[in-house]
Amino acid sequence: MEYHFRDIEEKWQRQWIEQGVYQVSEDPTKPKFYVLDMFPYPSGAGLHVGHPLGYIASDIYARYKRLKGFRVLHPMGYDAFGLPAEQYAIEHGVHPAESTQKNISTFRSQLDKIGFSYDWKRQVNTSDPNYYRWTQWIFLQLFKSWYNRKNNRTEPIDTLVKIFDQEGNIQYPIPNSQFQIPDFPHVTFTAESWKGFSEKIQQSILMEYRIAYCGYGEVNWCEGLGTVLANDEVINGLSERGGFPVEKKRLRQWYLRITEYADRLLQGLQTVEFSEAMKEMQSNWIGKSSGAEITFDLLTTDSALLKDRNPQLEVYTTRPDTLFGVDFMVIAPEHELVDLITTTQQKDAVTQYIAYVNSRSERERMAEKKISGVFTGAYAIHPFNHQKIPVWISEYVLAGYGTGAIMAVPCGDERDHKFARHFNLPITNIIGDLYNGEEANPTKDALLSNSDFLNGRKMKDAMEEVISQLEALGKGKRKINYKMRDAAFSRQRYWGEPFPVRWKDGIAWPLEESELPLELPHVKSYQPGQEGEGPLSNIPEWTEKHLETNTMPGYAGSSWYFLRYMDPHNDHTFCDKNISDYWGQVDLYVGGTEHAVGHLLYSRMWTKALFDLGYIGFDEPYRRLLNQGKIGGDSRLVYRIRGTNDFVSHGLKDSFETDELHADVNLVDGLELDMEAFKKWRPEFSGATFQLEEGKYFCGTRLEKMGKRFFNVVNPDEVVMRYGADTFRMYEMFLGPIDQDKPWDTKGIEGVHRFLKKLWRLFFDELKGKIVTTNKSTPAELKVLHRTIKKIEEDAERFSFNTSVSAFMMCVNELTDMKCHKREILEPLLVMLCPYAPHVSEELWHQLGNTSTIIDAAFPKLEEQYLVESSKEYPVSINGKLRTTMQIDLSAEHTEVEEMVMANTVIQKWLDGKLPKKIIFVKGKMVNVVV
RNA sequence: GCGGGUGUGGCGAAAUUGGUAGACGUAUCAGACUUAGGAUCUGACGCCGCGAGGCAUGGGGGUUCGAGUCCCUCCACCCGCACCA
């Protein structure tokens, strides 16, 4: 009997489905465990061998936890809304719902072949109205809530209305000054004036507090995609998807008030197990810094406006201690004071400069950082020594961060230093010898000089001193700042969740819950509407009802999907509280690093909001995050002599002038090109001729991203067809540490396949058939088993799947050498192997006489008593150098101390009775003698 | 520039708290069984050396009886962020 993996895998996959063995329900008597994969976007390209890497790891862990007696929730679904489906629709005229459905079937059949233990009854699809109904519902909860900074939590907007009725907004100022309410210049108001406002004004004010809100703001507009993008979807001024240029534009947008959660998102990182890199990325994105906001009075010679309004310049700095090193001020070109303070003399220069700045695109500004700027003619007054400080304008100061204005300290800040040098501005040295006159020194450890009342003080102490002095003068205050901005939450696209919002007289009204889901209408054209409106604005039936024409972004559905898996068919609520109390946090979340600042932050924020509102019982969604590495492609290159159709083998290419072309990896065996297949591959190669080495054509190689354009995509289906799912699973794990990037190399897969065949031969002999015996095992055999159990268990707990596979291989090698076919040994081995190679272990388990369709034995428990060998071989080193070994008779069981005493005796004999200075015993494994 | 990570045979990699470095697998070489082998099995395989032995974990230094592992320093590569005041 041979190892017919295809029959076996087909058989068990069928049984698993028929008997629904991986369906799971709540069982309060058992501990739970939630293992989740980041669900895929079902693209048309299907899976390549890189995708399943994380899925296999999580599947192994899920199966392992099941064997340990846990109720394991292990679901899968599809993140199905998004741009590519819509772009495909524009190009091919296929409705996104259709192409998405088709892609999902492809994904599903590919996943099924690998033998995952998902509970498919719980599958979610974010583009399904039964799903996005609840996405819309949660949006409404966010819309109907505000962030109470005093209680530090999300609260229903009614509580805010009540407060306004009683005391106005004195205690609760408008959170974000970026937006302005039309026809309403006030910032604070009393209860009386609140009651006197028109409904429109009241609603506009409330909008400024809502967690999901609509307003005008600077957004990332991408003309190429015809939509607005969130900050994390823009990379170096280009759209993440498609690589189109992105520009700033002022548009009406929906936003999520994620900035209110900034501190909690930061704090929460301390309670979860994410990699340091991941935590770092998130906290960088949030970008918390603490410092001071300092107010400077302004002085200008001839501005009439200034006299009346007495404006002041607010700057934000993290280094208030350097206040006496300020040599000039810089404000952003977009700063509101620009027009106000510019003197007539400087007017032309400033206008010219602003024009220059406007002519530079966002991209140019980032790509080439030029030193540029212009003097406004105005001066700021130092709050302590009352000196005049010139105010400049420069593009290196960003309007969006802090107050859009800085105090420049050239001796301590590199950018300020360069600016000062470029424009020949004086540089005050406040750090003595630590400033060399050549470049800025951003030290925090200097003793201050030239700093008035701070002279001789340590910088760190001076910070506190300056802030309290400023506060006393009313010229500044302590201030915490964040880089993170509120998240743009609307897209001018078709293929997304419609907003459950109706507009009436410029006021957004939420739909009733009974009106959900607000289904996406079918459209024929996906062209955008007027002035930044989405395709929905072209549908009369839609606009007649005054429904919002934007749709939600891709991250809406993925921000809460982990909750829906718990209770996927509930028609009354998004997820029953009792059920989410049982399953709780995701215990293990597996996925790539690319979602560090997008999906992960948004879903953390939604979880906090839902927690605050009492819908769930935890405020961090993911307890532990495992980032699998990427699998790269190993491309194959061929060399064509320039201007001909003649190809030379890799070793000969240097003798010719050649062009390097990619050959499809599937046409190459190892390095050897299948020339006939190559000719048939593409018409332009049909007449190709080859110059060979040793009768063969060898290709060159290069490691690249796995993708269509490099022709290096390896499809898991083909690997599974050739070697079987179990081999594929084990091999992907064997490639290396799960969190490391690595190239796909099909060569090594043979070794894993050999292992499975070898395992099979422990049970079956070609001639004799089944050879498993019920004989009692020997101590040596038990030792092999026990060591393997220990290793596999430890490896599973620390996600070291590659070393686990090695341990299996070694175990089977040793058992083969011992000719061990004993049931007592093989049975536990199969149980352990089950997570890695579920099909073959199930089949062999079945052959052993256990008729269960899923191995339900607990993970083998390691017996406490290790078997003691009859003798122990100690390595001995003397003075840490010379090494030899020493045999100690251990025919009986001894304690470690007794072993040491014996070793001591032997050593003395060995040293001819001479007493060693010191004998060091190391973990009962080794002895070091110091003579 | 800032932050994070990695550096070990021809290659992928092991070494869990400092304790016989290179497990396991590939590749290569030699051999066995075979009509045959892309099946299976055995052996060799870090470098130098006939050998005993010596040298080896990116380079240099340190702590220790003992360092891939800990400390200092330099170098290389990868990833993320980047005019954030």
Coordinates of N, CA, C and O in Angstrom, one line a residue, chain A residues 434-512:
Chain A
L434 N 28.9 73.1 23.2 CA 28.3 72.0 22.5 C 27.8 72.5 21.1 O 27.4 71.7 20.3
Y435 N 27.8 73.8 20.9 CA 27.6 74.2 19.5 C 28.9 74.6 18.9 O 29.6 75.4 19.4
N436 N 29.2 74.0 17.7 CA 30.5 74.2 17.1 C 30.4 75.3 16.0 O 31.4 75.5 15.3
G437 N 29.3 75.9 15.8 CA 29.2 76.9 14.8 C 29.0 76.4 13.4 O 28.7 77.1 12.4
E438 N 29.1 75.1 13.2 CA 29.0 74.5 11.9 C 27.6 73.8 11.7 O 27.0 73.9 10.6
E439 N 27.2 73.1 12.7 CA 25.9 72.4 12.6 C 25.2 72.4 13.9 O 25.8 72.5 15.0
A440 N 23.9 72.3 13.8 CA 23.0 72.4 15.0 C 23.2 71.2 15.9 O 23.6 70.1 15.4
N441 N 23.0 71.4 17.1 CA 23.2 70.2 18.1 C 21.9 70.1 18.9 O 21.6 71.0 19.8
P442 N 21.1 69.1 18.6 CA 19.8 69.0 19.3 C 19.8 68.4 20.7 O 18.9 67.8 21.1
T443 N 20.9 68.6 21.3 CA 21.1 67.9 22.7 C 20.0 68.4 23.7 O 19.5 69.5 23.6
K444 N 19.8 67.5 24.6 CA 18.9 67.9 25.7 C 19.6 68.0 27.0 O 19.0 68.1 28.1
D445 N 20.9 67.8 26.9 CA 21.7 67.6 28.2 C 22.6 68.8 28.5 O 23.4 68.8 29.4
A446 N 22.5 69.9 27.7 CA 23.4 71.0 27.8 C 23.0 71.8 29.0 O 21.9 71.8 29.5
L447 N 24.0 72.6 29.5 CA 23.7 73.7 30.5 C 23.5 74.9 29.7 O 24.3 75.3 28.8
L448 N 22.4 75.6 30.0 CA 22.1 76.8 29.2 C 22.9 78.0 29.4 O 23.4 78.2 30.6
S449 N 23.2 78.8 28.4 CA 23.8 80.0 28.5 C 23.1 81.0 27.6 O 22.3 80.6 26.8
N450 N 23.5 82.3 27.7 CA 22.8 83.3 26.9 C 21.3 83.3 27.1 O 20.5 83.6 26.2
S451 N 20.9 82.8 28.3 CA 19.5 82.5 28.5 C 18.8 83.2 29.7 O 18.0 82.6 30.3
D452 N 19.3 84.4 29.9 CA 18.6 85.2 31.0 C 18.5 84.4 32.3 O 19.5 83.9 32.8
F453 N 17.3 84.3 32.8 CA 17.1 83.6 34.1 C 17.4 82.1 34.1 O 17.4 81.5 35.1
L454 N 17.6 81.6 32.9 CA 17.9 80.1 32.8 C 19.4 79.8 32.8 O 19.8 78.6 32.7
N455 N 20.2 80.8 32.8 CA 21.7 80.6 32.6 C 22.2 79.6 33.7 O 21.8 79.7 34.8
G456 N 22.9 78.6 33.2 CA 23.5 77.6 34.1 C 22.6 76.5 34.4 O 23.0 75.5 35.1
R457 N 21.3 76.6 34.0 CA 20.4 75.5 34.3 C 20.5 74.3 33.3 O 20.9 74.5 32.1
K458 N 20.2 73.1 33.8 CA 20.1 72.0 32.8 C 18.9 72.2 32.0 O 17.8 72.6 32.5
M459 N 19.0 71.8 30.7 CA 17.9 71.9 29.8 C 16.6 71.3 30.3 O 15.5 71.8 30.3
K460 N 16.8 70.1 30.9 CA 15.6 69.3 31.3 C 14.8 70.1 32.4 O 13.6 70.1 32.4
D461 N 15.6 70.7 33.3 CA 14.9 71.4 34.4 C 14.3 72.7 33.9 O 13.3 73.1 34.3
A462 N 15.0 73.3 32.9 CA 14.6 74.6 32.4 C 13.2 74.5 31.7 O 12.4 75.4 31.7
M463 N 12.9 73.3 31.1 CA 11.6 73.1 30.5 C 10.5 73.5 31.4 O 9.6 74.3 31.1
E464 N 10.5 72.9 32.6 CA 9.4 73.1 33.6 C 9.4 74.6 34.0 O 8.3 75.2 34.1
E465 N 10.6 75.1 34.2 CA 10.7 76.5 34.7 C 10.1 77.4 33.7 O 9.3 78.3 34.0
V466 N 10.4 77.3 32.4 CA 9.9 78.2 31.4 C 8.4 78.1 31.3 O 7.7 79.1 31.2
I467 N 7.9 76.8 31.3 CA 6.4 76.7 31.2 C 5.7 77.4 32.3 O 4.7 78.1 32.1
S468 N 6.2 77.2 33.5 CA 5.5 77.8 34.6 C 5.6 79.4 34.6 O 4.6 80.1 34.9
Q469 N 6.7 79.9 34.2 CA 6.9 81.3 34.0 C 5.9 81.8 32.9 O 5.3 82.9 33.1
L470 N 5.8 81.1 31.8 CA 4.9 81.5 30.7 C 3.5 81.5 31.2 O 2.7 82.4 30.9
E471 N 3.1 80.5 31.9 CA 1.8 80.4 32.4 C 1.5 81.5 33.3 O 0.4 82.1 33.3
A472 N 2.4 81.9 34.2 CA 2.2 83.0 35.1 C 2.0 84.3 34.3 O 1.2 85.2 34.6
L473 N 2.7 84.5 33.2 CA 2.5 85.7 32.3 C 1.3 85.6 31.4 O 1.0 86.6 30.8
G474 N 0.7 84.4 31.4 CA -0.4 84.2 30.4 C 0.1 84.2 29.0 O -0.6 84.5 28.0
K475 N 1.4 83.8 28.8 CA 1.9 83.8 27.4 C 2.2 82.4 26.9 O 2.9 82.2 25.9
G476 N 1.6 81.4 27.6 CA 1.9 80.0 27.1 C 1.3 79.0 28.0 O 1.0 79.3 29.1
K477 N 1.3 77.8 27.5 CA 0.8 76.7 28.4 C 1.4 75.4 27.9 O 1.8 75.2 26.7
R478 N 1.3 74.4 28.8 CA 1.8 73.1 28.5 C 0.8 72.5 27.4 O -0.4 72.8 27.4
K479 N 1.4 71.7 26.5 CA 0.5 71.3 25.4 C 1.0 69.9 24.8 O 2.2 69.7 24.7
I480 N 0.0 69.1 24.6 CA 0.3 67.8 24.0 C -0.2 67.8 22.6 O -1.3 68.3 22.3
N481 N 0.6 67.3 21.7 CA 0.3 67.4 20.3 C 0.3 66.0 19.6 O 1.1 65.1 20.0
Y482 N -0.5 65.8 18.6 CA -0.5 64.5 17.9 C -0.4 64.8 16.4 O -0.9 65.7 15.9
K483 N 0.4 63.9 15.8 CA 0.5 64.0 14.3 C -0.8 63.4 13.6 O -1.1 63.9 12.6
M484 N -1.4 62.5 14.3 CA -2.6 61.8 13.7 C -3.7 62.9 13.4 O -3.9 63.8 14.2
R485 N -4.3 62.7 12.3 CA -5.5 63.6 11.9 C -6.7 62.7 11.9 O -6.7 61.5 11.9
D486 N -7.9 63.4 12.0 CA -9.1 62.6 11.8 C -9.1 61.9 10.5 O -8.6 62.4 9.5
A487 N -9.8 60.7 10.5 CA -9.7 59.9 9.3 C -10.8 60.2 8.3 O -12.0 60.2 8.7
A488 N -10.4 60.5 7.1 CA -11.4 60.7 6.0 C -12.1 59.4 5.8 O -11.6 58.4 5.5
F489 N -13.5 59.6 5.9 CA -14.3 58.3 5.9 C -15.2 58.2 4.7 O -16.1 57.4 4.7
S490 N -15.1 59.1 3.7 CA -16.0 58.9 2.6 C -15.2 58.8 1.3 O -14.1 59.3 1.2
R491 N -15.8 58.1 0.4 CA -15.2 57.9 -0.9 C -16.2 58.2 -2.0 O -17.3 57.9 -1.9
Q492 N -15.7 58.8 -3.1 CA -16.5 59.2 -4.2 C -16.7 58.1 -5.2 O -16.4 58.3 -6.3
R493 N -16.9 56.9 -4.6 CA -17.0 55.7 -5.5 C -18.3 55.0 -5.3 O -19.1 55.4 -4.4
Y494 N -18.5 54.0 -6.1 CA -19.7 53.2 -6.1 C -19.7 52.0 -5.2 O -20.5 51.8 -4.3
W495 N -18.6 51.2 -5.3 CA -18.5 49.9 -4.7 C -18.1 50.0 -3.2 O -17.0 49.7 -2.8
G496 N -19.1 50.5 -2.4 CA -18.8 50.6 -1.0 C -20.2 50.7 -0.3 O -21.2 50.8 -0.9
E497 N -20.1 50.7 1.1 CA -21.4 50.9 1.8 C -22.0 52.3 1.6 O -21.3 53.2 1.9
P498 N -23.3 52.4 1.3 CA -23.9 53.7 1.3 C -24.0 54.2 2.7 O -24.2 53.4 3.6
F499 N -23.9 55.5 2.8 CA -24.1 56.1 4.1 C -25.6 56.1 4.5 O -26.4 56.6 3.6
P500 N -26.0 55.7 5.6 CA -27.4 55.7 6.0 C -27.8 57.1 6.4 O -28.2 57.3 7.6
V501 N -27.7 58.1 5.5 CA -27.9 59.5 5.9 C -28.7 60.2 4.8 O -28.5 59.9 3.6
R502 N -29.7 61.0 5.2 CA -30.5 61.8 4.3 C -30.3 63.2 4.6 O -30.2 63.7 5.7
W503 N -30.1 64.0 3.5 CA -29.9 65.4 3.7 C -31.2 66.2 3.5 O -32.0 66.0 2.6
K504 N -31.3 67.2 4.4 CA -32.5 68.0 4.4 C -32.1 69.4 4.8 O -31.6 69.6 5.9
D505 N -32.3 70.4 3.9 CA -31.9 71.8 4.2 C -30.5 71.9 4.8 O -30.2 72.6 5.8
G506 N -29.6 71.1 4.2 CA -28.2 71.2 4.6 C -27.9 70.5 6.0 O -26.8 70.7 6.5
I507 N -28.9 69.7 6.5 CA -28.6 69.0 7.7 C -28.7 67.5 7.4 O -29.6 67.1 6.7
A508 N -27.7 66.8 8.0 CA -27.7 65.3 7.7 C -28.5 64.7 8.8 O -28.3 64.9 10.0
W509 N -29.5 63.9 8.3 CA -30.3 63.1 9.3 C -30.1 61.6 9.1 O -30.0 61.1 8.0
P510 N -29.9 61.0 10.3 CA -29.7 59.5 10.2 C -31.0 58.8 9.8 O -32.1 59.2 10.1
L511 N -30.8 57.7 9.0 CA -32.0 56.9 8.7 C -32.4 56.1 10.0 O -31.6 56.0 10.9
E512 N -33.7 55.7 10.0 CA -34.2 54.9 11.1 C -33.5 53.5 10.9 O -33.2 53.1 9.8

